[in-house]
mmCIF file of C-alpha atoms and ligand atoms in Angstrom:
data_model
loop_
_atom_site.group_PDB
_atom_site.id
_atom_site.type_symbol
_atom_site.label_atom_id
_atom_site.label_comp_id
_atom_site.label_asym_id
_atom_site.label_seq_id
_atom_site.Cartn_x
_atom_site.Cartn_y
_atom_site.Cartn_z
ATOM 1 C CA MET I 1 36.130 -25.579 -17.530
ATOM 2 C CA GLU I 2 34.559 -22.292 -16.682
ATOM 3 C CA GLU I 3 31.214 -22.779 -14.988
ATOM 4 C CA LYS I 4 28.121 -21.828 -17.296
ATOM 5 C CA LYS I 5 26.587 -18.591 -16.115
ATOM 6 C CA LEU I 6 22.719 -19.119 -15.817
ATOM 7 C CA THR I 7 20.365 -16.371 -16.546
ATOM 8 C CA ALA I 8 17.871 -15.083 -14.040
ATOM 9 C CA ARG I 9 15.204 -17.297 -15.606
ATOM 10 C CA GLU I 10 17.377 -20.572 -15.544
ATOM 11 C CA ILE I 11 18.052 -19.873 -12.142
ATOM 12 C CA ILE I 12 14.474 -19.507 -11.197
ATOM 13 C CA GLU I 13 13.334 -22.606 -13.312
ATOM 14 C CA SER I 14 16.077 -24.995 -12.024
ATOM 15 C CA TYR I 15 15.751 -24.472 -8.383
ATOM 16 C CA ASP I 16 15.187 -27.638 -6.790
ATOM 17 C CA GLY I 17 15.955 -26.748 -2.889
ATOM 18 C CA PRO I 18 13.519 -26.793 -0.038
ATOM 19 C CA LYS I 19 10.283 -24.743 -0.244
ATOM 20 C CA LEU I 20 10.779 -20.958 -0.523
ATOM 21 C CA ARG I 21 7.919 -18.646 0.238
ATOM 22 C CA ILE I 22 8.543 -15.263 -1.393
ATOM 23 C CA MET I 23 6.149 -12.346 -0.483
ATOM 24 C CA GLU I 24 5.793 -9.910 -3.004
ATOM 25 C CA VAL I 25 4.589 -6.985 -0.841
ATOM 26 C CA CYS I 26 3.447 -4.705 -3.455
ATOM 27 C CA GLY I 27 0.194 -4.970 -5.538
ATOM 28 C CA THR I 28 1.688 -3.568 -8.539
ATOM 29 C CA HIS I 29 4.249 -6.337 -8.333
ATOM 30 C CA THR I 30 1.375 -8.847 -7.816
ATOM 31 C CA HIS I 31 -0.177 -7.644 -11.037
ATOM 32 C CA GLU I 32 2.868 -7.379 -13.239
ATOM 33 C CA ILE I 33 4.234 -11.062 -11.991
ATOM 34 C CA PHE I 34 0.820 -12.284 -13.243
ATOM 35 C CA ARG I 35 0.724 -10.124 -16.417
ATOM 36 C CA LEU I 36 4.072 -11.105 -17.551
ATOM 37 C CA GLY I 37 3.368 -14.651 -16.951
ATOM 38 C CA ILE I 38 6.344 -15.252 -14.294
ATOM 39 C CA ARG I 39 4.334 -17.296 -12.100
ATOM 40 C CA SER I 40 4.154 -20.127 -14.920
ATOM 41 C CA LEU I 41 8.044 -20.112 -14.777
ATOM 42 C CA LEU I 42 8.315 -21.060 -10.984
ATOM 43 C CA PRO I 43 9.088 -24.541 -9.957
ATOM 44 C CA GLU I 44 6.648 -25.969 -7.249
ATOM 45 C CA ASN I 45 8.950 -25.537 -4.563
ATOM 46 C CA VAL I 46 8.832 -21.633 -4.870
ATOM 47 C CA GLU I 47 5.408 -19.977 -3.951
ATOM 48 C CA LEU I 48 4.836 -16.411 -4.247
ATOM 49 C CA ILE I 49 2.386 -14.949 -1.807
ATOM 50 C CA SER I 50 0.789 -11.480 -1.738
ATOM 51 C CA GLY I 51 1.259 -9.063 0.969
ATOM 52 C CA PRO I 52 -0.040 -5.918 2.256
ATOM 53 C CA GLY I 53 1.287 -3.120 -0.316
ATOM 54 C CA CYS I 54 -1.777 -2.150 -1.583
ATOM 55 C CA PRO I 55 -2.713 1.168 0.178
ATOM 56 C CA VAL I 56 -6.522 0.802 -0.469
ATOM 57 C CA CYS I 57 -6.586 -2.738 0.690
ATOM 58 C CA VAL I 58 -4.980 -1.937 4.188
ATOM 59 C CA THR I 59 -7.054 1.044 4.744
ATOM 60 C CA PRO I 60 -9.418 -0.180 7.568
ATOM 61 C CA VAL I 61 -13.246 -0.193 7.474
ATOM 62 C CA GLY I 62 -13.254 2.288 10.206
ATOM 63 C CA PHE I 63 -11.447 4.772 7.995
ATOM 64 C CA ILE I 64 -14.315 4.585 5.516
ATOM 65 C CA ASP I 65 -16.735 4.893 8.367
ATOM 66 C CA MET I 66 -15.246 8.073 9.488
ATOM 67 C CA ALA I 67 -15.154 9.385 5.932
ATOM 68 C CA LEU I 68 -18.745 8.335 5.645
ATOM 69 C CA GLN I 69 -19.690 10.641 8.646
ATOM 70 C CA LEU I 70 -17.654 13.549 7.254
ATOM 71 C CA ALA I 71 -19.606 13.204 4.107
ATOM 72 C CA LEU I 72 -23.060 12.639 5.486
ATOM 73 C CA GLU I 73 -23.300 14.013 9.055
ATOM 74 C CA LYS I 74 -21.004 17.110 8.615
ATOM 75 C CA GLU I 75 -21.722 17.600 4.936
ATOM 76 C CA CYS I 76 -18.244 17.837 3.964
ATOM 77 C CA VAL I 77 -17.222 17.577 0.368
ATOM 78 C CA ILE I 78 -14.971 14.255 0.292
ATOM 79 C CA CYS I 79 -12.186 14.325 -2.414
ATOM 80 C CA THR I 80 -10.640 10.772 -2.822
ATOM 81 C CA PHE I 81 -8.475 8.665 -4.867
ATOM 82 C CA GLY I 82 -10.829 6.736 -7.344
ATOM 83 C CA ASP I 83 -10.328 3.187 -5.640
ATOM 84 C CA LEU I 84 -11.324 4.291 -2.076
ATOM 85 C CA ILE I 85 -14.790 5.228 -3.322
ATOM 86 C CA ARG I 86 -15.875 1.483 -3.669
ATOM 87 C CA VAL I 87 -14.185 0.093 -0.432
ATOM 88 C CA PRO I 88 -17.099 -0.994 1.854
ATOM 89 C CA GLY I 89 -17.830 0.748 5.033
ATOM 90 C CA SER I 90 -19.524 -1.206 7.861
ATOM 91 C CA GLU I 91 -22.809 -0.476 6.083
ATOM 92 C CA MET I 92 -22.112 1.218 2.856
ATOM 93 C CA SER I 93 -19.234 2.565 0.479
ATOM 94 C CA LEU I 94 -18.451 6.439 -0.458
ATOM 95 C CA ALA I 95 -20.268 5.439 -3.713
ATOM 96 C CA ASP I 96 -23.336 4.477 -1.795
ATOM 97 C CA ALA I 97 -23.193 7.672 0.105
ATOM 98 C CA ARG I 98 -22.698 9.687 -3.043
ATOM 99 C CA ALA I 99 -26.117 7.767 -4.533
ATOM 100 C CA LYS I 100 -27.707 9.260 -1.402
ATOM 101 C CA GLY I 101 -26.670 12.900 -1.592
ATOM 102 C CA ALA I 102 -23.100 13.028 -0.333
ATOM 103 C CA VAL I 103 -20.766 15.041 -2.345
ATOM 104 C CA VAL I 104 -17.865 12.744 -3.123
ATOM 105 C CA LYS I 105 -15.161 13.951 -5.921
ATOM 106 C CA ILE I 106 -12.374 11.913 -7.277
ATOM 107 C CA VAL I 107 -8.955 13.779 -7.759
ATOM 108 C CA TYR I 108 -5.704 12.859 -8.666
ATOM 109 C CA THR I 109 -3.871 14.552 -6.247
ATOM 110 C CA ALA I 110 -4.179 16.305 -2.844
ATOM 111 C CA THR I 111 -3.518 19.556 -4.543
ATOM 112 C CA ASP I 112 -6.613 19.147 -6.509
ATOM 113 C CA ALA I 113 -8.655 18.882 -3.588
ATOM 114 C CA LEU I 114 -6.921 22.041 -2.216
ATOM 115 C CA ASP I 115 -7.723 23.836 -5.399
ATOM 116 C CA TYR I 116 -11.576 22.875 -5.255
ATOM 117 C CA ALA I 117 -11.399 24.086 -1.571
ATOM 118 C CA LYS I 118 -9.829 27.513 -2.782
ATOM 119 C CA GLU I 119 -12.733 27.746 -5.555
ATOM 120 C CA ASN I 120 -15.487 26.664 -3.268
ATOM 121 C CA PRO I 121 -14.965 28.722 0.003
ATOM 122 C CA ASP I 122 -18.309 28.264 1.359
ATOM 123 C CA LYS I 123 -17.793 24.396 1.334
ATOM 124 C CA GLN I 124 -15.426 22.089 3.939
ATOM 125 C CA VAL I 125 -13.398 20.115 1.795
ATOM 126 C CA VAL I 126 -11.754 16.920 3.116
ATOM 127 C CA PHE I 127 -9.070 14.740 1.172
ATOM 128 C CA LEU I 128 -8.745 11.424 2.235
ATOM 129 C CA SER I 129 -5.217 10.909 2.607
ATOM 130 C CA VAL I 130 -4.129 7.038 2.270
ATOM 131 C CA GLY I 131 -1.090 5.619 1.076
ATOM 132 C CA PHE I 132 2.732 4.729 1.840
ATOM 133 C CA GLU I 133 5.653 6.932 1.446
ATOM 134 C CA THR I 134 5.138 7.420 -2.243
ATOM 135 C CA THR I 135 1.383 9.379 -1.884
ATOM 136 C CA THR I 136 2.177 10.902 1.544
ATOM 137 C CA PRO I 137 4.389 13.779 0.318
ATOM 138 C CA GLY I 138 1.452 14.940 -1.798
ATOM 139 C CA SER I 139 -0.705 15.529 1.043
ATOM 140 C CA CYS I 140 2.106 16.996 3.185
ATOM 141 C CA LEU I 141 2.588 19.633 0.215
ATOM 142 C CA ALA I 142 -1.160 20.425 0.259
ATOM 143 C CA VAL I 143 -1.327 20.923 4.076
ATOM 144 C CA LYS I 144 1.662 23.034 3.948
ATOM 145 C CA LYS I 145 0.175 25.122 1.009
ATOM 146 C CA ALA I 146 -3.195 25.553 2.547
ATOM 147 C CA LYS I 147 -1.193 26.967 5.798
ATOM 148 C CA GLU I 148 0.787 29.498 4.059
ATOM 149 C CA GLU I 149 -2.183 30.699 2.056
ATOM 150 C CA GLY I 150 -4.603 30.601 4.937
ATOM 151 C CA VAL I 151 -7.018 28.484 3.423
ATOM 152 C CA GLN I 152 -9.452 27.596 6.303
ATOM 153 C CA ASN I 153 -11.933 25.155 4.605
ATOM 154 C CA PHE I 154 -9.274 22.415 3.677
ATOM 155 C CA SER I 155 -8.557 19.660 5.960
ATOM 156 C CA ILE I 156 -7.341 15.793 5.396
ATOM 157 C CA LEU I 157 -8.211 12.603 7.173
ATOM 158 C CA THR I 158 -5.183 10.726 7.543
ATOM 159 C CA ALA I 159 -4.584 6.953 7.028
ATOM 160 C CA ASN I 160 -0.960 7.350 5.972
ATOM 161 C CA LYS I 161 1.205 4.171 6.440
ATOM 162 C CA THR I 162 4.867 3.489 6.587
ATOM 163 C CA MET I 163 6.403 -0.154 5.833
ATOM 164 C CA PRO I 164 9.239 -1.029 8.140
ATOM 165 C CA ASN I 165 7.111 -1.714 11.151
ATOM 166 C CA ALA I 166 4.769 -3.776 8.868
ATOM 167 C CA TYR I 167 7.719 -6.000 7.729
ATOM 168 C CA GLN I 168 8.604 -6.617 11.047
ATOM 169 C CA ALA I 169 4.872 -7.654 11.879
ATOM 170 C CA LEU I 170 5.015 -9.876 8.883
ATOM 171 C CA LYS I 171 8.256 -11.648 10.270
ATOM 172 C CA GLY I 172 8.139 -15.130 9.685
ATOM 173 C CA SER I 173 5.297 -15.215 7.166
ATOM 174 C CA ALA I 174 7.794 -15.739 4.261
ATOM 175 C CA ASP I 175 11.323 -16.358 3.570
ATOM 176 C CA ALA I 176 12.216 -13.160 1.973
ATOM 177 C CA PHE I 177 10.306 -10.150 0.751
ATOM 178 C CA LEU I 178 10.291 -8.518 -2.686
ATOM 179 C CA TYR I 179 10.232 -4.793 -1.491
ATOM 180 C CA PRO I 180 8.250 -2.291 -3.482
ATOM 181 C CA GLY I 181 10.650 -0.334 -5.384
ATOM 182 C CA HIS I 182 8.526 2.753 -5.749
ATOM 183 C CA VAL I 183 8.229 3.125 -1.836
ATOM 184 C CA ASN I 184 11.965 2.534 -1.847
ATOM 185 C CA ALA I 185 12.519 5.277 -4.183
ATOM 186 C CA ILE I 186 11.536 7.656 -1.641
ATOM 187 C CA THR I 187 12.840 5.697 1.680
ATOM 188 C CA GLY I 188 15.917 4.438 -0.005
ATOM 189 C CA GLU I 189 17.984 1.349 1.342
ATOM 190 C CA ASP I 190 18.425 2.125 4.978
ATOM 191 C CA ASP I 191 15.408 0.513 6.409
ATOM 192 C CA CYS I 192 15.827 -2.736 4.357
ATOM 193 C CA ARG I 193 19.504 -3.070 5.460
ATOM 194 C CA LYS I 194 18.374 -2.579 9.101
ATOM 195 C CA LEU I 195 15.811 -5.283 8.758
ATOM 196 C CA ALA I 196 18.504 -7.698 7.265
ATOM 197 C CA GLU I 197 20.502 -7.031 10.576
ATOM 198 C CA GLU I 198 17.308 -8.109 12.357
ATOM 199 C CA GLY I 199 16.977 -11.187 10.471
ATOM 200 C CA VAL I 200 14.299 -10.083 7.912
ATOM 201 C CA SER I 201 15.715 -10.899 4.178
ATOM 202 C CA GLY I 202 14.483 -9.044 0.879
ATOM 203 C CA VAL I 203 15.546 -7.427 -2.269
ATOM 204 C CA ILE I 204 14.281 -4.166 -3.770
ATOM 205 C CA ALA I 205 12.443 -5.124 -6.998
ATOM 206 C CA GLY I 206 11.665 -3.034 -10.169
ATOM 207 C CA PHE I 207 8.592 -3.613 -12.267
ATOM 208 C CA THR I 208 9.600 -4.504 -15.810
ATOM 209 C CA ALA I 209 10.084 -8.460 -16.630
ATOM 210 C CA LYS I 210 13.826 -8.354 -16.497
ATOM 211 C CA GLU I 211 13.730 -6.431 -13.082
ATOM 212 C CA LEU I 212 11.386 -8.839 -11.663
ATOM 213 C CA LEU I 213 13.019 -12.003 -12.864
ATOM 214 C CA THR I 214 16.446 -10.606 -11.699
ATOM 215 C CA ALA I 215 14.814 -9.834 -8.009
ATOM 216 C CA LEU I 216 13.418 -13.669 -8.024
ATOM 217 C CA ALA I 217 16.744 -15.088 -9.293
ATOM 218 C CA VAL I 218 18.963 -13.088 -6.534
ATOM 219 C CA THR I 219 16.294 -14.038 -3.836
ATOM 220 C CA ILE I 220 16.641 -17.899 -4.543
ATOM 221 C CA ARG I 221 20.160 -17.715 -4.693
ATOM 222 C CA LYS I 222 20.563 -15.501 -1.538
ATOM 223 C CA CYS I 223 17.875 -18.006 0.276
ATOM 224 C CA GLN I 224 20.246 -21.035 -0.664
ATOM 225 C CA GLN I 225 23.129 -19.288 1.138
ATOM 226 C CA GLY I 226 21.156 -19.468 4.410
ATOM 227 C CA GLU I 227 21.951 -16.104 5.856
ATOM 228 C CA PRO I 228 19.623 -13.011 6.180
ATOM 229 C CA PHE I 229 20.306 -10.582 3.103
ATOM 230 C CA PHE I 230 19.435 -7.412 1.401
ATOM 231 C CA VAL I 231 20.027 -6.503 -2.095
ATOM 232 C CA ASN I 232 19.007 -3.583 -3.864
ATOM 233 C CA CYS I 233 17.912 -4.990 -7.460
ATOM 234 C CA TYR I 234 16.426 -1.623 -8.672
ATOM 235 C CA PRO I 235 19.434 0.654 -8.580
ATOM 236 C CA ARG I 236 18.534 2.622 -11.352
ATOM 237 C CA VAL I 237 15.529 3.918 -9.588
ATOM 238 C CA VAL I 238 16.568 3.484 -5.861
ATOM 239 C CA THR I 239 19.663 5.347 -4.082
ATOM 240 C CA GLU I 240 20.984 4.522 -0.809
ATOM 241 C CA LYS I 241 19.333 7.603 0.845
ATOM 242 C CA GLY I 242 16.309 7.673 -1.481
ATOM 243 C CA ASN I 243 14.403 10.887 -2.076
ATOM 244 C CA ILE I 244 15.629 13.372 0.582
ATOM 245 C CA PRO I 245 13.270 16.191 -0.416
ATOM 246 C CA SER I 246 10.044 13.912 -0.004
ATOM 247 C CA LYS I 247 11.296 12.537 3.310
ATOM 248 C CA LYS I 248 11.870 16.131 4.553
ATOM 249 C CA ILE I 249 8.567 17.338 3.604
ATOM 250 C CA ILE I 250 6.876 14.360 5.520
ATOM 251 C CA GLU I 251 8.949 14.891 8.556
ATOM 252 C CA GLU I 252 8.173 18.463 8.476
ATOM 253 C CA ILE I 253 4.264 18.026 8.389
ATOM 254 C CA MET I 254 3.717 14.631 9.925
ATOM 255 C CA GLU I 255 5.131 12.688 12.796
ATOM 256 C CA PRO I 256 4.764 8.727 13.163
ATOM 257 C CA CYS I 257 1.800 7.269 15.225
ATOM 258 C CA ASP I 258 0.440 3.792 15.513
ATOM 259 C CA SER I 259 -1.893 2.767 12.812
ATOM 260 C CA ILE I 260 -4.450 0.107 12.249
ATOM 261 C CA TRP I 261 -3.738 -1.983 9.156
ATOM 262 C CA ARG I 262 -6.994 -4.164 7.644
ATOM 263 C CA GLY I 263 -5.674 -7.554 8.499
ATOM 264 C CA LEU I 264 -2.855 -6.865 10.614
ATOM 265 C CA GLY I 265 -4.346 -4.843 13.231
ATOM 266 C CA ASN I 266 -2.518 -2.173 15.423
ATOM 267 C CA ILE I 267 1.159 -1.928 14.167
ATOM 268 C CA SER I 268 3.191 0.268 16.590
ATOM 269 C CA MET I 269 4.429 3.552 14.860
ATOM 270 C CA SER I 270 3.422 2.334 11.344
ATOM 271 C CA GLY I 271 1.405 5.384 10.629
ATOM 272 C CA LEU I 272 1.743 9.151 10.044
ATOM 273 C CA LYS I 273 -0.401 11.914 11.508
ATOM 274 C CA LEU I 274 -0.418 15.556 11.349
ATOM 275 C CA ARG I 275 1.953 17.488 13.769
ATOM 276 C CA GLU I 276 0.445 19.592 16.209
ATOM 277 C CA GLU I 277 1.262 22.818 14.198
ATOM 278 C CA TYR I 278 -0.892 21.378 11.407
ATOM 279 C CA ALA I 279 -3.836 20.220 13.704
ATOM 280 C CA ALA I 280 -6.345 22.739 11.850
ATOM 281 C CA PHE I 281 -6.061 20.689 8.998
ATOM 282 C CA ASP I 282 -6.792 17.286 10.590
ATOM 283 C CA ALA I 283 -10.256 16.542 9.622
ATOM 284 C CA GLN I 284 -11.025 14.186 12.462
ATOM 285 C CA ARG I 285 -10.110 16.818 14.953
ATOM 286 C CA LYS I 286 -11.701 19.545 13.243
ATOM 287 C CA PHE I 287 -15.008 17.882 12.982
ATOM 288 C CA ASP I 288 -14.676 15.911 16.003
ATOM 289 C CA ILE I 289 -15.160 12.589 14.623
ATOM 290 C CA PRO I 290 -14.389 9.757 16.976
ATOM 291 C CA GLU I 291 -12.162 6.895 16.261
ATOM 292 C CA THR I 292 -14.029 4.372 14.551
ATOM 293 C CA GLU I 293 -13.051 0.465 14.556
ATOM 294 C CA GLY I 294 -15.808 -0.428 11.868
ATOM 295 C CA THR I 295 -17.343 -3.920 11.086
ATOM 296 C CA PRO I 296 -15.906 -5.943 7.991
ATOM 297 C CA ASN I 297 -18.167 -8.198 6.277
ATOM 298 C CA PRO I 298 -17.841 -11.487 8.267
ATOM 299 C CA GLY I 299 -17.201 -13.684 5.172
ATOM 300 C CA CYS I 300 -14.407 -11.418 3.682
ATOM 301 C CA ARG I 301 -11.107 -12.940 4.329
ATOM 302 C CA CYS I 302 -8.940 -9.963 2.950
ATOM 303 C CA GLY I 303 -7.345 -10.103 6.589
ATOM 304 C CA GLU I 304 -5.738 -13.373 5.936
ATOM 305 C CA VAL I 305 -5.046 -12.595 2.166
ATOM 306 C CA LEU I 306 -3.081 -9.468 3.365
ATOM 307 C CA GLN I 307 -0.916 -11.593 5.722
ATOM 308 C CA GLY I 308 -0.290 -14.089 3.136
ATOM 309 C CA LYS I 309 -2.159 -16.801 5.294
ATOM 310 C CA CYS I 310 -4.704 -17.601 2.441
ATOM 311 C CA LYS I 311 -5.141 -17.117 -1.145
ATOM 312 C CA PRO I 312 -7.682 -15.057 -2.589
ATOM 313 C CA ALA I 313 -9.356 -18.320 -4.276
ATOM 314 C CA ASP I 314 -9.683 -19.786 -0.734
ATOM 315 C CA CYS I 315 -12.168 -17.245 0.169
ATOM 316 C CA PRO I 316 -15.752 -18.637 -0.483
ATOM 317 C CA LEU I 317 -16.926 -15.488 -1.734
ATOM 318 C CA PHE I 318 -14.164 -15.037 -4.485
ATOM 319 C CA GLY I 319 -15.504 -14.874 -7.832
ATOM 320 C CA LYS I 320 -19.074 -15.574 -6.772
ATOM 321 C CA VAL I 321 -20.427 -12.952 -4.581
ATOM 322 C CA CYS I 322 -17.174 -10.831 -4.672
ATOM 323 C CA THR I 323 -16.002 -9.679 -8.106
ATOM 324 C CA PRO I 324 -14.394 -6.393 -9.178
ATOM 325 C CA LEU I 325 -17.926 -5.115 -10.418
ATOM 326 C CA HIS I 326 -19.441 -5.960 -7.059
ATOM 327 C CA PRO I 327 -16.516 -6.233 -4.451
ATOM 328 C CA VAL I 328 -17.219 -7.085 -1.088
ATOM 329 C CA GLY I 329 -13.722 -6.658 0.449
ATOM 330 C CA ALA I 330 -11.081 -4.024 -0.462
ATOM 331 C CA CYS I 331 -8.606 -6.545 -1.955
ATOM 332 C CA MET I 332 -11.161 -6.875 -4.798
ATOM 333 C CA VAL I 333 -11.600 -3.161 -5.347
ATOM 334 C CA SER I 334 -8.220 -1.871 -6.000
ATOM 335 C CA ASN I 335 -6.199 -2.666 -9.174
ATOM 336 C CA GLU I 336 -3.271 -3.520 -6.953
ATOM 337 C CA GLY I 337 -5.393 -5.740 -4.764
ATOM 338 C CA SER I 338 -4.775 -9.315 -4.547
ATOM 339 C CA CYS I 339 -8.063 -10.744 -4.981
ATOM 340 C CA SER I 340 -8.585 -8.212 -8.207
ATOM 341 C CA ALA I 341 -5.240 -9.572 -9.674
ATOM 342 C CA TYR I 342 -6.431 -13.431 -9.007
ATOM 343 C CA TYR I 343 -9.982 -12.524 -10.333
ATOM 344 C CA GLN I 344 -8.369 -10.973 -13.478
ATOM 345 C CA TYR I 345 -5.627 -13.495 -14.453
ATOM 346 C CA GLN I 346 -6.659 -16.717 -13.022
ATOM 347 C CA MET I 347 -10.353 -17.062 -13.342
HETATM 348 S S1 SF4 J 401 -12.645 -12.542 -2.460
HETATM 349 FE FE1 SF4 J 401 -13.643 -10.528 -1.957
HETATM 350 S S2 SF4 J 401 -14.607 -11.218 0.101
HETATM 351 FE FE2 SF4 J 401 -12.992 -12.797 -0.232
HETATM 352 S S3 SF4 J 401 -11.078 -11.899 0.614
HETATM 353 FE FE3 SF4 J 401 -11.070 -11.161 -1.393
HETATM 354 S S4 SF4 J 401 -12.051 -8.944 -1.182
HETATM 355 FE FE4 SF4 J 401 -12.612 -10.245 0.715
#
């Protein structure tokens, strides 16, 4: 008799093998999995842990401190994505600095910041360039355009990051990764294939209920086979080579560098900085801002949350001192942050 084919949901719900730890790297996955009620389908022996895929969350305190120096001491206009404005630095956030008279503007793209610079030639405008391969091309395009047009009052402060070396740093913290489909839409499949060859397993996942259930079911089935694996479960968006024009513009304007991740520390060649020919647009060099380590709130456990070593609710400040309205750490600020997701769906 032909064996009955199980649906993705049935594969997940019926799993009764050894304990599996699956890390959803991307904050949007964390939120969607909560929002769609997928956690309630998981058997006890499948644990989902949240990883470091929220760009705001992994941006270190020192970066906020450098942005504060630019705003308060160098009197630059800071242009930033909205979430970053509430992330606490060592002593204050950019929102606090704004209350003290600093000019901090929320923009939606780096090009908005460039346009503002062109409209205000008497002001020095700095765009805070954070994020992964998804947002980095936008910063690169703005810098390229600024150079071509000879705009001299525009620069960027970079904390751009790339994922492959972060997966290496997280090796062993989960049985498999749910790779962030939107990042892989740019980078393609190659990095993930290489990781599988090095013993790191994972599947590229989309964001709908069907895509997430499929990705989880494939992960469970592949884990049962016991060999390192990679599967692209988001082929309608992620191609083998990714978005080549985006990769080209990154390659043209930026180069790899070591980078500090909140919680994960310094990961070799996991960041991007402007190439020498674009040094005039590097705010840190332009305004001679020293590299700053910063001091996170000692009670905040964002670092452990981002490594999957503890759950947000294990933090003693969670939901008490630290809430989305009054965030103590970065993971409670951003919509993509794990603490924010747990607060929204589990409180
Ligand atoms: S609940 Fe707040 S203080 Fe605790 S780890 Fe999360 S962001 Fe940090």
